[in-house]
Coordinates of N, CA, C and O in Angstrom, one line a residue:
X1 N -27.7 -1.4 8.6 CA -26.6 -1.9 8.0 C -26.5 -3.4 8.3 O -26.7 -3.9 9.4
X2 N -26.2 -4.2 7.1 CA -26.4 -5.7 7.4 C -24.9 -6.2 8.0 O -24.1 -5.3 8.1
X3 N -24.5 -7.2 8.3 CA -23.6 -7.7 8.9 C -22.5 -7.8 8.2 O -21.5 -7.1 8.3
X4 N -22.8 -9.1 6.9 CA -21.8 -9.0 5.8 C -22.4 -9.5 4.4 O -23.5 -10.1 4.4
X5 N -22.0 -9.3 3.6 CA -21.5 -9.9 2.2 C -21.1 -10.5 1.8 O -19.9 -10.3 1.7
X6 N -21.4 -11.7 1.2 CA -20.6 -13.3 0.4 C -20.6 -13.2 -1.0 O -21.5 -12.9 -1.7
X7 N -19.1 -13.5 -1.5 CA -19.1 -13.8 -2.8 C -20.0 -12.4 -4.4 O -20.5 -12.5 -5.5
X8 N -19.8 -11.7 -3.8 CA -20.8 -10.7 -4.6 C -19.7 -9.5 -5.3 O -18.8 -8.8 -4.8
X9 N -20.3 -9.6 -6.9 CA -19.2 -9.1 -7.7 C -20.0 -6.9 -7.5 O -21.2 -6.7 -7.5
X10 N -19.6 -6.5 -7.5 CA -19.9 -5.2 -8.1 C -19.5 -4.5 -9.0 O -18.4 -4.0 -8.7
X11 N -19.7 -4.2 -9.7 CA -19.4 -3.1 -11.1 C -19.7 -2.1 -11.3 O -20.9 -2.2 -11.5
X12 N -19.4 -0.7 -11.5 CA -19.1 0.1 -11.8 C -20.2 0.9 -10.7 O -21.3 1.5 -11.0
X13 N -19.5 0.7 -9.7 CA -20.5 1.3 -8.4 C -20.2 2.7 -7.7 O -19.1 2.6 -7.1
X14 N -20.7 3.7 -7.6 CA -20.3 4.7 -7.3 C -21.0 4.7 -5.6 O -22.2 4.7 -5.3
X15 N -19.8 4.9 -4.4 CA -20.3 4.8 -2.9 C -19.2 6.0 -2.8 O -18.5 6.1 -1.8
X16 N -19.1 6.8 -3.6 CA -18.9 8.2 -3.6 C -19.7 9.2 -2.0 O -20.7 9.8 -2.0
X17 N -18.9 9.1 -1.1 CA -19.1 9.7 0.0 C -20.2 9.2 0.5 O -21.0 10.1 0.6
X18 N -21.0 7.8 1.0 CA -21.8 6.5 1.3 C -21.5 6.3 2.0 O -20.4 6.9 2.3
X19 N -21.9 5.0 3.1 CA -21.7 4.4 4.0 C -22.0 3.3 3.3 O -23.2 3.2 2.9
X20 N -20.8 2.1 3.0 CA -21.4 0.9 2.9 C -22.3 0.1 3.7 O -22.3 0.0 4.9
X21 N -23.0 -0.6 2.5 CA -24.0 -1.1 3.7 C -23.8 -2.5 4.3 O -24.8 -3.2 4.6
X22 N -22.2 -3.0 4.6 CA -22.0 -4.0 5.5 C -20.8 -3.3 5.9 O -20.2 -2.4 5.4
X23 N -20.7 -4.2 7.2 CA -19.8 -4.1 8.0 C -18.6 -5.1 7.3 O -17.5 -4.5 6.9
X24 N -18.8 -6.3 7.2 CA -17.7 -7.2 6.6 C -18.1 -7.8 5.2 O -19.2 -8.2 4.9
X25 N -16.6 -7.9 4.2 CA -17.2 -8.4 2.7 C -16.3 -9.1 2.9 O -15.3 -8.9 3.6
X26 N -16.6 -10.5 2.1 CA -15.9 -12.2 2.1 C -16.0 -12.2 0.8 O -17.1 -12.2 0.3
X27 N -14.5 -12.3 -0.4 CA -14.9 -13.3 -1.3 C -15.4 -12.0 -2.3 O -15.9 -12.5 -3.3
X28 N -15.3 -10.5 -2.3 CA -16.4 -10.0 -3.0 C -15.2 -9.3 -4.4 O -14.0 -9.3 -4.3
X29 N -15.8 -8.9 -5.2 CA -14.9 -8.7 -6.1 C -15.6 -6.6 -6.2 O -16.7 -6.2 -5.8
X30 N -14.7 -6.1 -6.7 CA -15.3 -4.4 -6.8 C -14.4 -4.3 -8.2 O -13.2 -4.3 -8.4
X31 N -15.1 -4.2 -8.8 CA -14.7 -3.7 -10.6 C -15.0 -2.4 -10.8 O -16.2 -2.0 -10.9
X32 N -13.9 -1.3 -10.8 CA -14.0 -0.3 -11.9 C -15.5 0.8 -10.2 O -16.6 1.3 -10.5
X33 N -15.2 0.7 -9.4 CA -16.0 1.3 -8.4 C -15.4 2.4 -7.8 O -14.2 2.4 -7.5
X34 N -16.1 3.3 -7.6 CA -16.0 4.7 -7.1 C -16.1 5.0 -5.2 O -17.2 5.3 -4.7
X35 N -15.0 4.8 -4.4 CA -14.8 5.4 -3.2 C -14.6 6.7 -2.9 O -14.8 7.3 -1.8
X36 N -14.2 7.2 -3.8 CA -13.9 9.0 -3.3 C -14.8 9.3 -1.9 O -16.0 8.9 -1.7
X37 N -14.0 9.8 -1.3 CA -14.5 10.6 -0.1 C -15.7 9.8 0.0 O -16.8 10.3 -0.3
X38 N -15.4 8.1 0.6 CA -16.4 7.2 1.4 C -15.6 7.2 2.7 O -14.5 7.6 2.9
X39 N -16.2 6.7 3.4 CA -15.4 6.3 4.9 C -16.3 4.6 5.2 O -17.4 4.2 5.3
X40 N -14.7 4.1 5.4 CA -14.6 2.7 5.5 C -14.1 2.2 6.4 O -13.9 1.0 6.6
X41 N -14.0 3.2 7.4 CA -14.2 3.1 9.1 C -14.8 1.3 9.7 O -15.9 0.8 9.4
X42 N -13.9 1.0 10.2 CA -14.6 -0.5 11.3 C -15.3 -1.6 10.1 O -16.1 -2.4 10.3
X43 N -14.5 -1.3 8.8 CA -15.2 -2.6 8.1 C -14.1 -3.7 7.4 O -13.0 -3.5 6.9
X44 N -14.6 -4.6 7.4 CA -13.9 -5.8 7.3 C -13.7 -6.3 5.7 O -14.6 -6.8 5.1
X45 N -12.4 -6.2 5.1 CA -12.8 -6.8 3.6 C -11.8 -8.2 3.8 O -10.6 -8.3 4.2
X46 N -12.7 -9.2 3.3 CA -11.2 -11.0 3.6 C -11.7 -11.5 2.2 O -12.8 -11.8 1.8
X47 N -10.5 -11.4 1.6 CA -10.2 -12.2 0.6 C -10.9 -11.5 -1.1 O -11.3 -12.0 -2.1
X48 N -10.9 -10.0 -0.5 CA -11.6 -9.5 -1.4 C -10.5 -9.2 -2.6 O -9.4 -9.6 -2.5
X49 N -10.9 -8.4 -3.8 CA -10.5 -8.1 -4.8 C -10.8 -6.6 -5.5 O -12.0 -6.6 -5.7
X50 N -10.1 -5.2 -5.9 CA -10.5 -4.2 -5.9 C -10.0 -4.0 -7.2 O -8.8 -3.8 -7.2
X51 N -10.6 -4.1 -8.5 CA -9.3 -3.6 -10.1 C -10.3 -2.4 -10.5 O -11.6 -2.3 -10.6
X52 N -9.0 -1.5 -10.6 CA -9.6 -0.2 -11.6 C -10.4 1.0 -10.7 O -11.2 1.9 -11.1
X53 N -10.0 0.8 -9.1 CA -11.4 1.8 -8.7 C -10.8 2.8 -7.6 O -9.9 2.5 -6.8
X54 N -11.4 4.2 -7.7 CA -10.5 4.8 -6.8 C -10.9 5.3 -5.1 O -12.0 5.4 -4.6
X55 N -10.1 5.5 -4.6 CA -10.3 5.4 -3.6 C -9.4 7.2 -2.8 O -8.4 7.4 -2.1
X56 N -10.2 7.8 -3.2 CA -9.0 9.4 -3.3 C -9.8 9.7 -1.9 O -11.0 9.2 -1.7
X57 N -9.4 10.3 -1.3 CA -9.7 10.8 0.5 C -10.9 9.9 0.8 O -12.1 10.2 0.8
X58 N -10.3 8.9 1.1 CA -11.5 7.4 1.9 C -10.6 7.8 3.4 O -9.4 8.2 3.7
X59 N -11.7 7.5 4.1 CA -11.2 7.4 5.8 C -11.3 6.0 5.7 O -12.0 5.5 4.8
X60 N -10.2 5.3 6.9 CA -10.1 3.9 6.6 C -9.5 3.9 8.6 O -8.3 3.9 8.8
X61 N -10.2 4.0 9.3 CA -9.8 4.2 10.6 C -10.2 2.3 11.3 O -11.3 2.0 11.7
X62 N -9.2 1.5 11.3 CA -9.8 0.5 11.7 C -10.2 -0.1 10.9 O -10.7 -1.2 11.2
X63 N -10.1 0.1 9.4 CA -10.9 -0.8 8.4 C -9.6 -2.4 8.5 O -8.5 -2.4 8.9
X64 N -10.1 -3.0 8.0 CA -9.6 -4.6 8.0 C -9.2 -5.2 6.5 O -10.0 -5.5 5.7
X65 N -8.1 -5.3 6.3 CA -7.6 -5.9 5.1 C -7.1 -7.3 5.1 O -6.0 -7.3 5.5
X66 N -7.7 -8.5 4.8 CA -6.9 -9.5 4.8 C -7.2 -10.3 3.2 O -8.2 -10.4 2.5
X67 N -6.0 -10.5 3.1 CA -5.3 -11.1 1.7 C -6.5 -10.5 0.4 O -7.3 -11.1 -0.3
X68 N -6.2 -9.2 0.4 CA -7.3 -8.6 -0.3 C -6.0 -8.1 -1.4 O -4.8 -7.8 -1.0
X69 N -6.5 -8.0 -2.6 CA -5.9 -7.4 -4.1 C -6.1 -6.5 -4.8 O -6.9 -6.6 -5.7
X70 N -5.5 -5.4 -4.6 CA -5.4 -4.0 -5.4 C -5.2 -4.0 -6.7 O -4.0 -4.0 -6.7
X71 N -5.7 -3.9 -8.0 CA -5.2 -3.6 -9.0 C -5.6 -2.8 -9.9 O -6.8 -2.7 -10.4
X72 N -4.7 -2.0 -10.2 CA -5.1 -0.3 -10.8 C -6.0 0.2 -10.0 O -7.2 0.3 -10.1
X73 N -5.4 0.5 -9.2 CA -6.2 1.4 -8.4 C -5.8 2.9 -7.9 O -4.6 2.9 -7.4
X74 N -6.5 4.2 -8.0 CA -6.2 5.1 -7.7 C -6.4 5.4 -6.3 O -7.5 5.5 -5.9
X75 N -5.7 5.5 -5.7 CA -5.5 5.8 -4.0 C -3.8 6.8 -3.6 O -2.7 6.5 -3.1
X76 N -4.3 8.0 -4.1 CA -3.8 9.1 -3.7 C -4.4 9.6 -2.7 O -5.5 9.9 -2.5
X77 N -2.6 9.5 -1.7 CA -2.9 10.4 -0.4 C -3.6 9.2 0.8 O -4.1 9.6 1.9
X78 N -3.7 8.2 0.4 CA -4.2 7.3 1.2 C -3.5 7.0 2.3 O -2.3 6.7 2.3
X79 N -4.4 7.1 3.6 CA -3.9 6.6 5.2 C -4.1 5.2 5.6 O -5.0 4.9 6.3
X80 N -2.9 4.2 5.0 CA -3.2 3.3 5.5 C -2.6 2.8 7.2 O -2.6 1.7 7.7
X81 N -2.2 4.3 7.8 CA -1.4 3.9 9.1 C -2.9 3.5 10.2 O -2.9 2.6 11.0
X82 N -3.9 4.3 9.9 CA -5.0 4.2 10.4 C -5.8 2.8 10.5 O -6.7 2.6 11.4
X83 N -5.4 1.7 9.7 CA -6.2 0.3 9.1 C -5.6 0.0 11.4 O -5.0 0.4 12.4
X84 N -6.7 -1.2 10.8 CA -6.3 -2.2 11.6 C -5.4 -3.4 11.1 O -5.6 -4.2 10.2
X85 N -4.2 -3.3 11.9 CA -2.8 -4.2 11.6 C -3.2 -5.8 11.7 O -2.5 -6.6 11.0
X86 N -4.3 -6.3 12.3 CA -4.6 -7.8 13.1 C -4.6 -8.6 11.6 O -5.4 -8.4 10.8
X87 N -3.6 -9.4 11.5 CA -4.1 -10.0 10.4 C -3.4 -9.1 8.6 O -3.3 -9.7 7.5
X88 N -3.3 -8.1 8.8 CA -3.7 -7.0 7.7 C -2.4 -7.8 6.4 O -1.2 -7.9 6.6
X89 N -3.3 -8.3 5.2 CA -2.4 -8.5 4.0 C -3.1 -8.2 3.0 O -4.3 -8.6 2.6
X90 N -1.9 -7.1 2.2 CA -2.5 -6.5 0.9 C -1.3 -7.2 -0.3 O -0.2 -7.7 0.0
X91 N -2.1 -7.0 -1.5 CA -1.0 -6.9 -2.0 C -1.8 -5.7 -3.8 O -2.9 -5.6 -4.3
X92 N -0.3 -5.1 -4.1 CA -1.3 -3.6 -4.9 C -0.3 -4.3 -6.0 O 0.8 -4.7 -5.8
X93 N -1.0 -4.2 -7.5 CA -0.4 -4.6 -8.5 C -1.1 -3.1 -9.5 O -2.3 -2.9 -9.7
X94 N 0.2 -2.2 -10.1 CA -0.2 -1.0 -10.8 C -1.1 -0.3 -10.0 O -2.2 -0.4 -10.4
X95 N -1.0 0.4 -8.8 CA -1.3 1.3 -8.2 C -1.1 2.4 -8.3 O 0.2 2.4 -8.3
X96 N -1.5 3.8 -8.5 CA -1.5 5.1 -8.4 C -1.2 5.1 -6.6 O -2.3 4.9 -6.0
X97 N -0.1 5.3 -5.8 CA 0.1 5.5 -4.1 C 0.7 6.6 -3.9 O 1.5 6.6 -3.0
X98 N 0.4 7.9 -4.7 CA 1.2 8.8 -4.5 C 0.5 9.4 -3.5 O -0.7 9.4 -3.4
X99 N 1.9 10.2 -2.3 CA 1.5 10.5 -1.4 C 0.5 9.8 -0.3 O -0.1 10.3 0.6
X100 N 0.6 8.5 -0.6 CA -0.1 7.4 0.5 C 1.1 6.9 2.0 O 2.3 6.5 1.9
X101 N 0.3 7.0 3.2 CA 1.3 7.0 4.5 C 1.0 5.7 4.5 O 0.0 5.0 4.2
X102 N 2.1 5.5 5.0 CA 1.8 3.9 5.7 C 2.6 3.7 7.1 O 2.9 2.7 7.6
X103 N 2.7 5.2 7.8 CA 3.3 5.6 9.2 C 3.3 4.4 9.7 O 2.5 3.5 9.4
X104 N 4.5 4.5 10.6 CA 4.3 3.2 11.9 C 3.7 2.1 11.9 O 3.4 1.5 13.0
X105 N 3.3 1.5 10.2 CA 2.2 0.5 10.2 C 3.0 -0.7 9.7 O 3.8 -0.6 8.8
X106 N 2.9 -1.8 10.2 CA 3.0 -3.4 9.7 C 3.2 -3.8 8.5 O 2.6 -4.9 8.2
X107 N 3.9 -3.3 7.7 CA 3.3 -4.3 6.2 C 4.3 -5.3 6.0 O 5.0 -5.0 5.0
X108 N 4.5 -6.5 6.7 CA 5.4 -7.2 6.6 C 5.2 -8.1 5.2 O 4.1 -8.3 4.8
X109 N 6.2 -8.7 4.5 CA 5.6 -9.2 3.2 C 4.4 -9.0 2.1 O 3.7 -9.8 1.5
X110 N 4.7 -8.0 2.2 CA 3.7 -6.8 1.2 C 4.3 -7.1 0.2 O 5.5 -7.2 0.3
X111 N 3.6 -7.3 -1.1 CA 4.1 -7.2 -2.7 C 3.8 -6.0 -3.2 O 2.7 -5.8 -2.6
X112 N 4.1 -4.8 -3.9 CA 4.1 -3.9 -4.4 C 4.9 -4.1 -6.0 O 6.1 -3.9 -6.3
X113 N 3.7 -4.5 -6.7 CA 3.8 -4.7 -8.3 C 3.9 -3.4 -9.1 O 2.8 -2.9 -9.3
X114 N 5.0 -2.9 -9.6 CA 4.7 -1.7 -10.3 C 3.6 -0.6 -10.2 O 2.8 -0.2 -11.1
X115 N 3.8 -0.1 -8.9 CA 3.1 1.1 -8.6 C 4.0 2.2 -8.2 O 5.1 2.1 -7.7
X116 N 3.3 3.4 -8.6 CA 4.0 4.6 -7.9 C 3.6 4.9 -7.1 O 2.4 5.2 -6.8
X117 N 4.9 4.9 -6.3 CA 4.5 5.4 -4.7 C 5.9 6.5 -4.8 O 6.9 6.1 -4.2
X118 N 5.9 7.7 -5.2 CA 6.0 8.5 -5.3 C 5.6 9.3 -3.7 O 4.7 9.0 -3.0
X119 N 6.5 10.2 -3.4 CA 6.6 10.4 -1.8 C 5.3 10.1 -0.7 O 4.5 10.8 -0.2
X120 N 5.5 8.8 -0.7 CA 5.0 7.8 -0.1 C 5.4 8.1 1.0 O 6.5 8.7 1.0
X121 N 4.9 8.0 2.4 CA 5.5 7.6 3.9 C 5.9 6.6 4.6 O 5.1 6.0 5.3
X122 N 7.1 6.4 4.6 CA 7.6 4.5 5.0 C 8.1 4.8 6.3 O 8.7 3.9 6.8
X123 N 7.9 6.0 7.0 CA 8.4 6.2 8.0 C 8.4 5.4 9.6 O 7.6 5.7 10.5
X124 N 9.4 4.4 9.9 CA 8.7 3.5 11.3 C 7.3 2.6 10.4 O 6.1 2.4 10.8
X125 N 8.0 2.5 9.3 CA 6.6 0.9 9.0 C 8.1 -0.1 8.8 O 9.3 0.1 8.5
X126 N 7.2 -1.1 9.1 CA 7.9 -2.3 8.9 C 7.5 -3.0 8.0 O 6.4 -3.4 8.0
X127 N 8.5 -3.3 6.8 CA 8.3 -3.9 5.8 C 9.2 -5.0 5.6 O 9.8 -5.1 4.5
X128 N 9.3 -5.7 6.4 CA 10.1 -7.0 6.7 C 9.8 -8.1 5.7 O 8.7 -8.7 5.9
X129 N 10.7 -8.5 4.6 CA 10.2 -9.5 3.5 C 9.6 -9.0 2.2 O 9.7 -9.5 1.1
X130 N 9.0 -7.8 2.8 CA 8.3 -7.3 1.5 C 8.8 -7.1 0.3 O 10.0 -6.9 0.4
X131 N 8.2 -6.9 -1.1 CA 9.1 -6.4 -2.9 C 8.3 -5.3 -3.0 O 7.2 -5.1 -2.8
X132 N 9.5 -4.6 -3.7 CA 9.1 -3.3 -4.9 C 9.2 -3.6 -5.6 O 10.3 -3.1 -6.0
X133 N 8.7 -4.4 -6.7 CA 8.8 -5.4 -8.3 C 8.4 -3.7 -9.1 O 7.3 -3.1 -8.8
X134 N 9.3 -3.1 -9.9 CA 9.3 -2.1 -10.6 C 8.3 -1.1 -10.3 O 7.3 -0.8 -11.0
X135 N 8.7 -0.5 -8.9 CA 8.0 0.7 -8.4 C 9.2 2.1 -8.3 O 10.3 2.4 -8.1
X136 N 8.1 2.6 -8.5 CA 8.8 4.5 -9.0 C 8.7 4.6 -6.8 O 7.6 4.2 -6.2
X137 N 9.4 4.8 -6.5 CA 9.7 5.4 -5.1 C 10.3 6.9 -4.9 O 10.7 7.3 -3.8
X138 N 10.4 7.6 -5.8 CA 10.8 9.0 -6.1 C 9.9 10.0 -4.7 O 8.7 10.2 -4.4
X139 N 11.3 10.5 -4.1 CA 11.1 11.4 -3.0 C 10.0 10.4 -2.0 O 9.0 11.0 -1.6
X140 N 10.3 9.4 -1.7 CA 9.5 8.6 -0.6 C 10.3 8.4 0.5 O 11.5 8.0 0.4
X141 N 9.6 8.7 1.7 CA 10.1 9.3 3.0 C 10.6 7.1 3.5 O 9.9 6.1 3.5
X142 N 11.7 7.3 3.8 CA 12.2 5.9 4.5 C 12.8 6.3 5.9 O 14.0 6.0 6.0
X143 N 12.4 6.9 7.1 CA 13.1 6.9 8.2 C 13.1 6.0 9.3 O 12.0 5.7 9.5
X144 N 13.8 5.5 9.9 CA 13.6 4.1 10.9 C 12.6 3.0 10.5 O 11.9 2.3 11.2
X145 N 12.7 2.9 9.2 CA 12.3 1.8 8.6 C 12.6 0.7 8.3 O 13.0 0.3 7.2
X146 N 12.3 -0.3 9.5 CA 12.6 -1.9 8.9 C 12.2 -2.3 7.7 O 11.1 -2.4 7.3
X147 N 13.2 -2.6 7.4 CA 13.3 -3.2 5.3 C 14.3 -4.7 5.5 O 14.9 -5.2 4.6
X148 N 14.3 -5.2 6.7 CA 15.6 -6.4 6.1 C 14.3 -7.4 5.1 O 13.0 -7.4 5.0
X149 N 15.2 -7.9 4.6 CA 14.9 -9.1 3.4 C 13.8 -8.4 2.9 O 12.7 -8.9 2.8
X150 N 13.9 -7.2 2.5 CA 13.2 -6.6 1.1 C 13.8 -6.2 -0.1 O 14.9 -5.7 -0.2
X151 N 13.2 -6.5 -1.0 CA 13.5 -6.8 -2.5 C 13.5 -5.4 -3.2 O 12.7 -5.2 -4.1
X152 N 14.5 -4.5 -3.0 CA 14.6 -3.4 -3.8 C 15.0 -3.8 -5.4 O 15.5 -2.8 -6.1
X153 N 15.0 -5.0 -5.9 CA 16.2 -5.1 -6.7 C 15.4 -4.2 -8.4 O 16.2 -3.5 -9.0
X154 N 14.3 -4.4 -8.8 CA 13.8 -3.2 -9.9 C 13.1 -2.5 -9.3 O 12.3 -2.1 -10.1
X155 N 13.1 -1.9 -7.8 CA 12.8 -0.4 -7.8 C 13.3 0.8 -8.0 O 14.5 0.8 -7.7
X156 N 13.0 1.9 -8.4 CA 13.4 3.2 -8.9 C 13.2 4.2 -8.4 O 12.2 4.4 -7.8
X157 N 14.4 5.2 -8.3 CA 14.2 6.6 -7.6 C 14.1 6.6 -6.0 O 13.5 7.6 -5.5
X158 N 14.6 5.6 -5.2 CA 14.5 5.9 -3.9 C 15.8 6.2 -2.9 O 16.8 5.5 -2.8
X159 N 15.7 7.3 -2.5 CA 16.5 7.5 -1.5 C 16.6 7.1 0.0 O 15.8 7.4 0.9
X160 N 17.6 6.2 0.1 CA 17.2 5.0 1.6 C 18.3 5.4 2.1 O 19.3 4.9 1.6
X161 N 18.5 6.2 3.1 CA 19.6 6.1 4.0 C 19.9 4.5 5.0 O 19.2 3.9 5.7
X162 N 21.2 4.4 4.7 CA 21.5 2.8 5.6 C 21.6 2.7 7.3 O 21.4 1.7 8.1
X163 N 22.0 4.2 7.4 CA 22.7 4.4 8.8 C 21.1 5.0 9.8 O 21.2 5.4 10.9
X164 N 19.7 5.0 9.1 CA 18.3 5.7 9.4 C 17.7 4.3 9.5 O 17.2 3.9 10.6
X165 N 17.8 3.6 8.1 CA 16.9 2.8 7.9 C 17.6 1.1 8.9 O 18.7 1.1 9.4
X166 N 16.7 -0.2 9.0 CA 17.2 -1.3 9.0 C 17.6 -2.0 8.0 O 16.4 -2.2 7.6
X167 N 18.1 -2.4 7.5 CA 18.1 -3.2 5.6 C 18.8 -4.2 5.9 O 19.5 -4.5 5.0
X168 N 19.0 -4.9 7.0 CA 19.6 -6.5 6.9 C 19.1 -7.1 6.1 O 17.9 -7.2 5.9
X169 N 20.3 -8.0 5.1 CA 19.5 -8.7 4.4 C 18.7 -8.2 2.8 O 18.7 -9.0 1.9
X170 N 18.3 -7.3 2.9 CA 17.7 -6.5 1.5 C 18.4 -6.3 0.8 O 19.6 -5.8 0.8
X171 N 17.7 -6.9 -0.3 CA 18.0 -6.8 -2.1 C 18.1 -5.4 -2.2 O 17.4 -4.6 -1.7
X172 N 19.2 -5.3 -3.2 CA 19.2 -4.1 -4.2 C 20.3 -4.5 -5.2 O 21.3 -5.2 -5.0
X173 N 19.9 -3.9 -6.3 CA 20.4 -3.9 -7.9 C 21.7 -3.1 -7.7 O 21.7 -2.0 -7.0
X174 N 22.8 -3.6 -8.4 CA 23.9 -2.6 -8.5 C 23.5 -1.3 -9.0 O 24.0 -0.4 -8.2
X175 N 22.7 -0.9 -10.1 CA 22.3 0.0 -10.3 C 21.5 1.4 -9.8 O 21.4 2.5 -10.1
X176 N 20.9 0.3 -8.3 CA 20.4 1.2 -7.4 C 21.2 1.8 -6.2 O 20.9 2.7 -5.5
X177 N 22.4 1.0 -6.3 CA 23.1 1.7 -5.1 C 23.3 3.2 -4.8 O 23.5 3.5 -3.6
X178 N 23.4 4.4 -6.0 CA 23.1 5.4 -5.9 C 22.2 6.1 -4.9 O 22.5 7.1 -4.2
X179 N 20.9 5.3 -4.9 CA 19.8 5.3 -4.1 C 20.3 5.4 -2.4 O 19.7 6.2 -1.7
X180 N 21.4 4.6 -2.0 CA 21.7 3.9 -1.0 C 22.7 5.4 -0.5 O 22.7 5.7 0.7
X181 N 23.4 6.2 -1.5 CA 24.5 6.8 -1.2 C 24.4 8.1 -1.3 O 25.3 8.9 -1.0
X182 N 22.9 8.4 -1.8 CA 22.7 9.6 -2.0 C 23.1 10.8 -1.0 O 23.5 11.9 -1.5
X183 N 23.0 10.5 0.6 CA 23.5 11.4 1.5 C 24.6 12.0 1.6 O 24.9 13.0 2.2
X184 N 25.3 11.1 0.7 CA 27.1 11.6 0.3 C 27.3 12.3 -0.4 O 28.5 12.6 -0.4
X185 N 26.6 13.0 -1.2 CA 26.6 13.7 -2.2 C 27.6 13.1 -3.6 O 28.4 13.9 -4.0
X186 N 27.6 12.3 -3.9 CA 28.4 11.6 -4.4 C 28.4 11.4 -5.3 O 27.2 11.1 -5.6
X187 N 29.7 11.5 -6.8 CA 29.3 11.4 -8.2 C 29.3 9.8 -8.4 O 30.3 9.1 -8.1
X188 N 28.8 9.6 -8.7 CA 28.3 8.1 -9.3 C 28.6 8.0 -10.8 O 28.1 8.9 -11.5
X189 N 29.3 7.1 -11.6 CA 28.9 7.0 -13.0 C 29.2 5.4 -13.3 O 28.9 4.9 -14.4

């Protein structure tokens, strides 16, 4: 296994249950590429780029994300609590995240561009700063979750308890307050 990778585009690559063959990629772009059941264990992606490729039961124990870009990407069920936090910035624009954890993990100023994250795990992650720019949050787990100065204001379908979660400071749409009140059982019109 070589060390790393510079600048190097890939296209329609199938590492379909593979071991990539570096440890760290710089700069690299992955078009329309196939992860299923790869394991991306202890590897490093900086400043990379990922559109159109899926990523359905990848182990990611330690893998390294910095200022790397998701787009259309299929990653159901994905463990990002497992990543290494040092550094770690994503940002996912039209993501498939259903059923993706992000347990007890860091995502401080995370963009989340119209993806569904559909019972997602926000459980004890810290999302301090972060947006939901028109994301489906339907049945997504929010418990002791720091949210201040996050941008709920076009997300959909989430139930956030106030008195569980932290939300100093966090945007939300009049529309979404429902979201906020759900525990009350409460008629809203």
């Amino acid at each position: 296994m070589s060390n790393s990778i510079l600048d190097q585009t890939f296209n329609n690559k199938n590492f379909s249950g593979q071991k990539l063959p570096a440890r760290e990629y710089d700069n690299c772009i992955f078009f329309n590429c196939n992860f299923s059941d790869t394991d991306l264990s202890v590897i490093t992606f900086l400043e990379c780029k990922f559109d159109r490729c899926n990523f359905n039961n990848v182990m990611m124990k330690e893998t390294s994300f910095q200022e790397v870009v998701f787009t259309e990407c299929k990653m159901l069920g994905i463990d990002f609590s497992t990543c290494n936090d040092f550094l770690f910035t994503i940002e996912l624009d039209h993501c498939n995240l259903e059923y993706a954890s992000f347990y007890g993990f860091k995502l401080k100023n995370t963009i989340f561009r119209s993806c569904n994250l559909k019972r997602a795990d926000f459980t004890e992650t810290n999302l301090t700063g972060s947006v939901f720019a028109n994301c489906d949050l339907a049945e997504a787990l929010f418990e002791r979750t720091i949210a201040s100065k996050t941008d709920f204001r076009s997300a959909k379908n989430y139930n956030i308890n106030p008195e569980s979660n932290m939300l100093k400071n966090a945007k939300f749409s009049v529309l979404g307050l429902q979201g906020l009140l759900m525990k009350y059982d409460l008629d809203i019109e």
